[in-house]
């Protein structure tokens, strides 16, 4: 894990951005309306419920948008919008009437949906397969920043008497998130680090199978040339066999990688039938 601290810090920054907004909307907003604004708990809960329903409607579309344009633009634009819209949102929530508070809650709910939609795909992609679960488990940002948001915000409001302190807190989270996006690698339409190869079309699948068969045939020829003559399979023989396989694979040995980003890895299986029947090739 010592080699993955940069990715872990990026993960903590994104989790802070998402969970501060989440706990602010779902945890503190009902208290904010009932105590500083002196509204009934029923109306406060109704406003939060409207925001949650809006998130359910919106989150799928935001997720698909992040698949198309990338995770970084969605996070970056949303974090910048948080800095710009946090104060206007709480000013709307403080206003009298029905529609201004509803509009303010919908603005915050929209920002929350923009953070929640790509998080499930973005955070695991920061780490390779071997340490992915451990890295996610070590992330303490949820408890350290998200879980303490209602307590810290209420304390700030009581200490300063300023009803806009929750907005300033969200602006700080947005600034941290915007800085984090600067170091966030793009993971949309890119294979996960350490994952098995994937194909995007039938033509790509056929190319991979053909390459695998050629490599396997070259391996059989090497074994026949070395083992069939009665010579021992010593270190020099292995070296010559590896060189032949490397030349057959275009100078890259048994493992070849495409120069284009997103192209899958091709490896030499124990038999061509094993490679052809690999279930990962059916994910087209």
Coordinates of C-alpha atoms in Angstrom, one line a residue:
X1 CA 0.0 0.0 0.0
X2 CA 3.0 2.3 0.5
X3 CA 3.3 2.7 -3.3
X4 CA -0.4 3.8 -3.7
X5 CA -0.6 6.8 -1.4
X6 CA -1.1 9.3 -4.3
X7 CA -4.2 7.3 -5.4
X8 CA -5.4 7.0 -1.8
X9 CA -5.2 10.7 -1.3
X10 CA -7.1 11.3 -4.6
X11 CA -9.7 8.8 -3.3
X12 CA -10.0 10.6 0.0
X13 CA -10.5 13.9 -1.8
X14 CA -13.3 12.6 -3.9
X15 CA -14.9 10.9 -0.9
X16 CA -14.7 14.1 1.0
X17 CA -16.4 16.0 -1.8
X18 CA -19.2 13.4 -2.1
X19 CA -19.9 12.7 1.5
X20 CA -19.8 16.2 2.8
X21 CA -22.5 17.1 0.3
X22 CA -24.4 13.9 1.1
X23 CA -24.4 14.4 4.9
X24 CA -25.2 18.0 4.4
X25 CA -28.3 17.3 2.4
X26 CA -29.5 14.2 4.1
X27 CA -28.2 14.7 7.7
X28 CA -28.0 18.4 8.5
X29 CA -30.6 20.0 6.2
X30 CA -33.6 18.9 8.2
X31 CA -32.0 20.2 11.4
X32 CA -31.0 23.4 9.7
X33 CA -34.6 24.1 8.7
X34 CA -36.2 23.2 12.0
X35 CA -33.7 25.0 14.3
X36 CA -32.1 28.1 12.8
X37 CA -35.1 28.7 10.4
X38 CA -37.8 27.5 12.9
X39 CA -39.8 25.5 10.4
X40 CA -41.8 22.4 11.2
X41 CA -40.1 19.0 11.0
X42 CA -42.7 17.8 8.6
X43 CA -42.0 20.5 6.0
X44 CA -38.2 20.0 6.5
X45 CA -38.5 16.3 5.9
X46 CA -40.7 16.8 2.9
X47 CA -38.1 19.1 1.3
X48 CA -35.4 16.5 1.8
X49 CA -37.6 13.8 0.4
X50 CA -38.2 15.9 -2.7
X51 CA -34.4 16.2 -3.1
X52 CA -33.9 12.4 -2.7
X53 CA -36.5 11.6 -5.3
X54 CA -34.8 14.1 -7.7
X55 CA -31.5 12.3 -7.1
X56 CA -33.1 8.9 -7.9
X57 CA -34.4 10.3 -11.2
X58 CA -31.2 12.1 -12.1
X59 CA -28.4 9.8 -11.0
X60 CA -28.7 7.3 -13.9
X61 CA -28.5 10.0 -16.6
X62 CA -25.4 11.6 -14.9
X63 CA -23.8 8.2 -14.7
X64 CA -24.3 7.6 -18.4
X65 CA -23.0 11.1 -19.1
X66 CA -19.8 10.3 -17.2
X67 CA -19.4 7.2 -19.3
X68 CA -19.5 9.3 -22.4
X69 CA -17.5 12.4 -21.6
X70 CA -15.4 11.1 -18.7
X71 CA -15.3 11.2 -15.0
X72 CA -13.0 14.2 -14.7
X73 CA -15.3 16.7 -16.5
X74 CA -18.3 15.6 -14.4
X75 CA -16.4 15.9 -11.1
X76 CA -14.7 19.1 -12.2
X77 CA -17.8 21.0 -13.4
X78 CA -19.8 19.8 -10.4
X79 CA -17.1 20.9 -7.9
X80 CA -16.9 24.3 -9.5
X81 CA -20.7 24.6 -9.5
X82 CA -20.6 23.7 -5.8
X83 CA -18.3 26.7 -5.1
X84 CA -20.6 29.0 -7.1
X85 CA -24.0 27.7 -6.1
X86 CA -23.7 26.8 -2.4
X87 CA -24.5 30.3 -1.1
X88 CA -27.4 30.9 -3.6
X89 CA -28.9 27.5 -2.7
X90 CA -28.9 28.2 1.1
X91 CA -30.2 31.7 0.4
X92 CA -33.1 30.2 -1.5
X93 CA -33.7 27.7 1.3
X94 CA -33.9 30.6 3.9
X95 CA -36.5 32.4 1.8
X96 CA -40.2 32.2 2.7
X97 CA -42.8 30.6 0.5
X98 CA -42.9 27.2 -1.1
X99 CA -40.9 27.3 -4.3
X100 CA -37.7 29.1 -3.3
X101 CA -36.8 26.4 -0.6
X102 CA -37.7 23.6 -3.1
X103 CA -35.5 25.2 -5.7
X104 CA -32.6 25.5 -3.3
X105 CA -32.9 21.9 -2.2
X106 CA -33.1 20.7 -5.9
X107 CA -29.8 22.6 -6.6
X108 CA -28.0 20.8 -3.8
X109 CA -29.6 17.5 -4.8
X110 CA -28.4 17.9 -8.4
X111 CA -24.8 18.5 -7.2
X112 CA -25.1 15.5 -4.9
X113 CA -26.2 13.3 -7.8
X114 CA -23.3 14.6 -9.9
X115 CA -20.9 13.4 -7.2
X116 CA -22.7 10.1 -6.4
X117 CA -23.2 8.9 -10.0
X118 CA -19.5 8.4 -11.0
X119 CA -18.1 7.5 -7.6
X120 CA -18.9 3.8 -7.7
X121 CA -16.9 3.5 -11.0
X122 CA -14.2 6.0 -10.3
X123 CA -13.0 5.1 -6.8
X124 CA -12.2 1.4 -7.5
X125 CA -10.4 2.3 -10.8
X126 CA -7.8 4.3 -8.8
X127 CA -6.2 1.1 -7.6
X128 CA -4.9 -2.1 -9.2
X129 CA -6.8 -5.4 -8.6
X130 CA -4.3 -6.7 -6.0
X131 CA -4.8 -3.9 -3.5
X132 CA -8.2 -2.5 -4.5
X133 CA -10.2 -3.9 -1.6
X134 CA -7.5 -3.0 1.0
X135 CA -7.2 0.6 -0.4
X136 CA -10.9 1.2 -0.2
X137 CA -11.0 -0.2 3.3
X138 CA -8.3 2.2 4.5
X139 CA -10.2 5.2 3.3
X140 CA -11.2 7.1 6.4
X141 CA -12.5 10.2 4.7
X142 CA -16.2 9.0 5.1
X143 CA -16.0 9.0 8.9
X144 CA -13.5 11.9 9.3
X145 CA -15.2 14.4 7.0
X146 CA -18.6 13.1 5.9
X147 CA -19.9 11.7 9.2
X148 CA -18.8 14.8 11.1
X149 CA -20.5 17.3 8.7
X150 CA -23.8 17.8 10.6
X151 CA -21.9 18.2 14.0
X152 CA -19.3 20.6 12.7
X153 CA -21.8 22.6 10.7
X154 CA -24.2 23.0 13.6
X155 CA -21.3 24.0 15.9
X156 CA -20.2 26.7 13.4
X157 CA -23.7 28.1 13.0
X158 CA -24.1 28.3 16.8
X159 CA -20.7 29.8 17.3
X160 CA -20.9 32.5 14.6
X161 CA -24.7 33.0 14.4
X162 CA -24.3 33.0 10.6
X163 CA -26.9 30.9 8.9
X164 CA -24.8 30.6 5.7
X165 CA -22.0 28.7 7.4
X166 CA -23.2 25.4 5.8
X167 CA -22.8 27.0 2.4
X168 CA -19.2 28.1 3.3
X169 CA -18.5 24.6 4.4
X170 CA -19.7 23.2 1.1
X171 CA -17.6 25.8 -0.8
X172 CA -14.5 24.5 1.1
X173 CA -15.4 20.9 0.1
X174 CA -15.9 22.0 -3.5
X175 CA -12.5 23.7 -3.5
X176 CA -10.8 20.5 -2.2
X177 CA -12.7 18.4 -4.7
X178 CA -11.7 20.7 -7.6
X179 CA -8.0 20.4 -6.5
X180 CA -8.4 16.7 -6.3
X181 CA -9.8 16.4 -9.9
X182 CA -6.5 18.0 -11.1
X183 CA -4.7 14.7 -10.1
X184 CA -7.6 12.3 -11.0
X185 CA -6.7 9.9 -13.8
X186 CA -9.4 9.4 -16.4
X187 CA -11.0 6.0 -16.0
X188 CA -14.0 6.2 -18.4
X189 CA -13.7 3.7 -21.3
X190 CA -10.3 2.5 -20.0
X191 CA -9.7 -1.1 -18.6
X192 CA -9.1 -1.3 -14.9
X193 CA -5.5 -1.7 -13.8
X194 CA -4.8 -5.4 -13.2
X195 CA -8.1 -6.6 -14.9
X196 CA -8.3 -9.3 -17.5
X197 CA -8.4 -8.3 -21.1
X198 CA -11.7 -7.2 -22.7
X199 CA -12.8 -6.7 -26.3
X200 CA -15.0 -4.0 -27.7
X201 CA -16.1 -5.7 -31.0
X202 CA -16.3 -9.1 -32.8
X203 CA -13.5 -8.0 -35.1
X204 CA -11.2 -7.3 -32.1
X205 CA -12.1 -10.7 -30.7
X206 CA -11.2 -12.4 -33.9
X207 CA -7.8 -10.5 -34.0
X208 CA -7.0 -11.6 -30.4
X209 CA -7.9 -15.3 -31.2
X210 CA -5.8 -15.2 -34.3
X211 CA -2.8 -13.7 -32.5
X212 CA -3.1 -16.3 -29.7
X213 CA -3.2 -19.1 -32.2
X214 CA -0.1 -17.8 -33.9
X215 CA 1.8 -17.5 -30.7
X216 CA 0.7 -21.0 -29.6
X217 CA 1.8 -22.4 -33.0
X218 CA 5.2 -20.7 -32.6
X219 CA 5.6 -22.2 -29.1
X220 CA 4.9 -25.7 -30.4
X221 CA 7.4 -25.2 -33.2
X222 CA 10.0 -24.1 -30.6
X223 CA 9.3 -27.1 -28.4
X224 CA 9.5 -29.5 -31.4
X225 CA 12.8 -27.9 -32.6
X226 CA 14.4 -28.1 -29.2
X227 CA 12.9 -31.1 -27.6
X228 CA 12.5 -33.3 -30.7
X229 CA 16.3 -33.3 -31.4
X230 CA 17.1 -34.9 -28.1
X231 CA 19.0 -31.9 -26.9
X232 CA 18.4 -31.0 -23.2
X233 CA 16.0 -28.1 -22.5
X234 CA 18.7 -26.0 -20.9
X235 CA 18.9 -22.3 -20.2
X236 CA 20.3 -21.4 -23.6
X237 CA 17.5 -23.4 -25.3
X238 CA 14.9 -21.5 -23.3
X239 CA 16.5 -18.2 -24.2
X240 CA 16.4 -19.1 -27.9
X241 CA 12.8 -20.2 -27.6
X242 CA 11.8 -17.0 -25.9
X243 CA 13.5 -15.0 -28.7
X244 CA 11.6 -16.9 -31.3
X245 CA 8.3 -16.3 -29.6
X246 CA 9.2 -12.6 -29.2
X247 CA 9.9 -12.3 -32.9
X248 CA 6.6 -14.1 -33.7
X249 CA 4.7 -11.7 -31.4
X250 CA 6.2 -8.6 -33.1
X251 CA 9.2 -8.1 -30.7
X252 CA 7.2 -8.2 -27.4
X253 CA 7.3 -11.8 -26.4
X254 CA 4.4 -13.8 -25.1
X255 CA 2.7 -10.7 -23.7
X256 CA 1.8 -7.9 -26.2
X257 CA 0.1 -4.7 -25.6
X258 CA -1.5 -2.4 -28.2
X259 CA -0.1 1.1 -28.6
X260 CA -3.6 2.5 -28.4
X261 CA -5.1 3.2 -25.0
X262 CA -7.8 0.7 -24.1
X263 CA -6.6 -2.1 -26.3
X264 CA -6.6 -5.4 -24.4
X265 CA -3.6 -7.6 -23.4
X266 CA -2.9 -10.8 -25.3
X267 CA -1.2 -13.6 -23.6
X268 CA -0.1 -17.1 -24.6
X269 CA -2.4 -19.8 -23.2
X270 CA -1.7 -23.4 -22.5
X271 CA -3.8 -24.4 -25.5
X272 CA -5.6 -22.5 -28.3
X273 CA -8.9 -24.0 -27.2
X274 CA -8.5 -22.5 -23.7
X275 CA -7.9 -19.1 -25.2
X276 CA -10.8 -19.3 -27.6
X277 CA -13.2 -20.4 -24.9
X278 CA -12.1 -17.6 -22.5
X279 CA -15.4 -16.0 -21.3
X280 CA -13.9 -12.6 -21.3
X281 CA -13.9 -12.7 -25.1
X282 CA -17.7 -12.9 -25.1
X283 CA -18.0 -9.5 -23.4
X284 CA -18.6 -7.6 -26.6

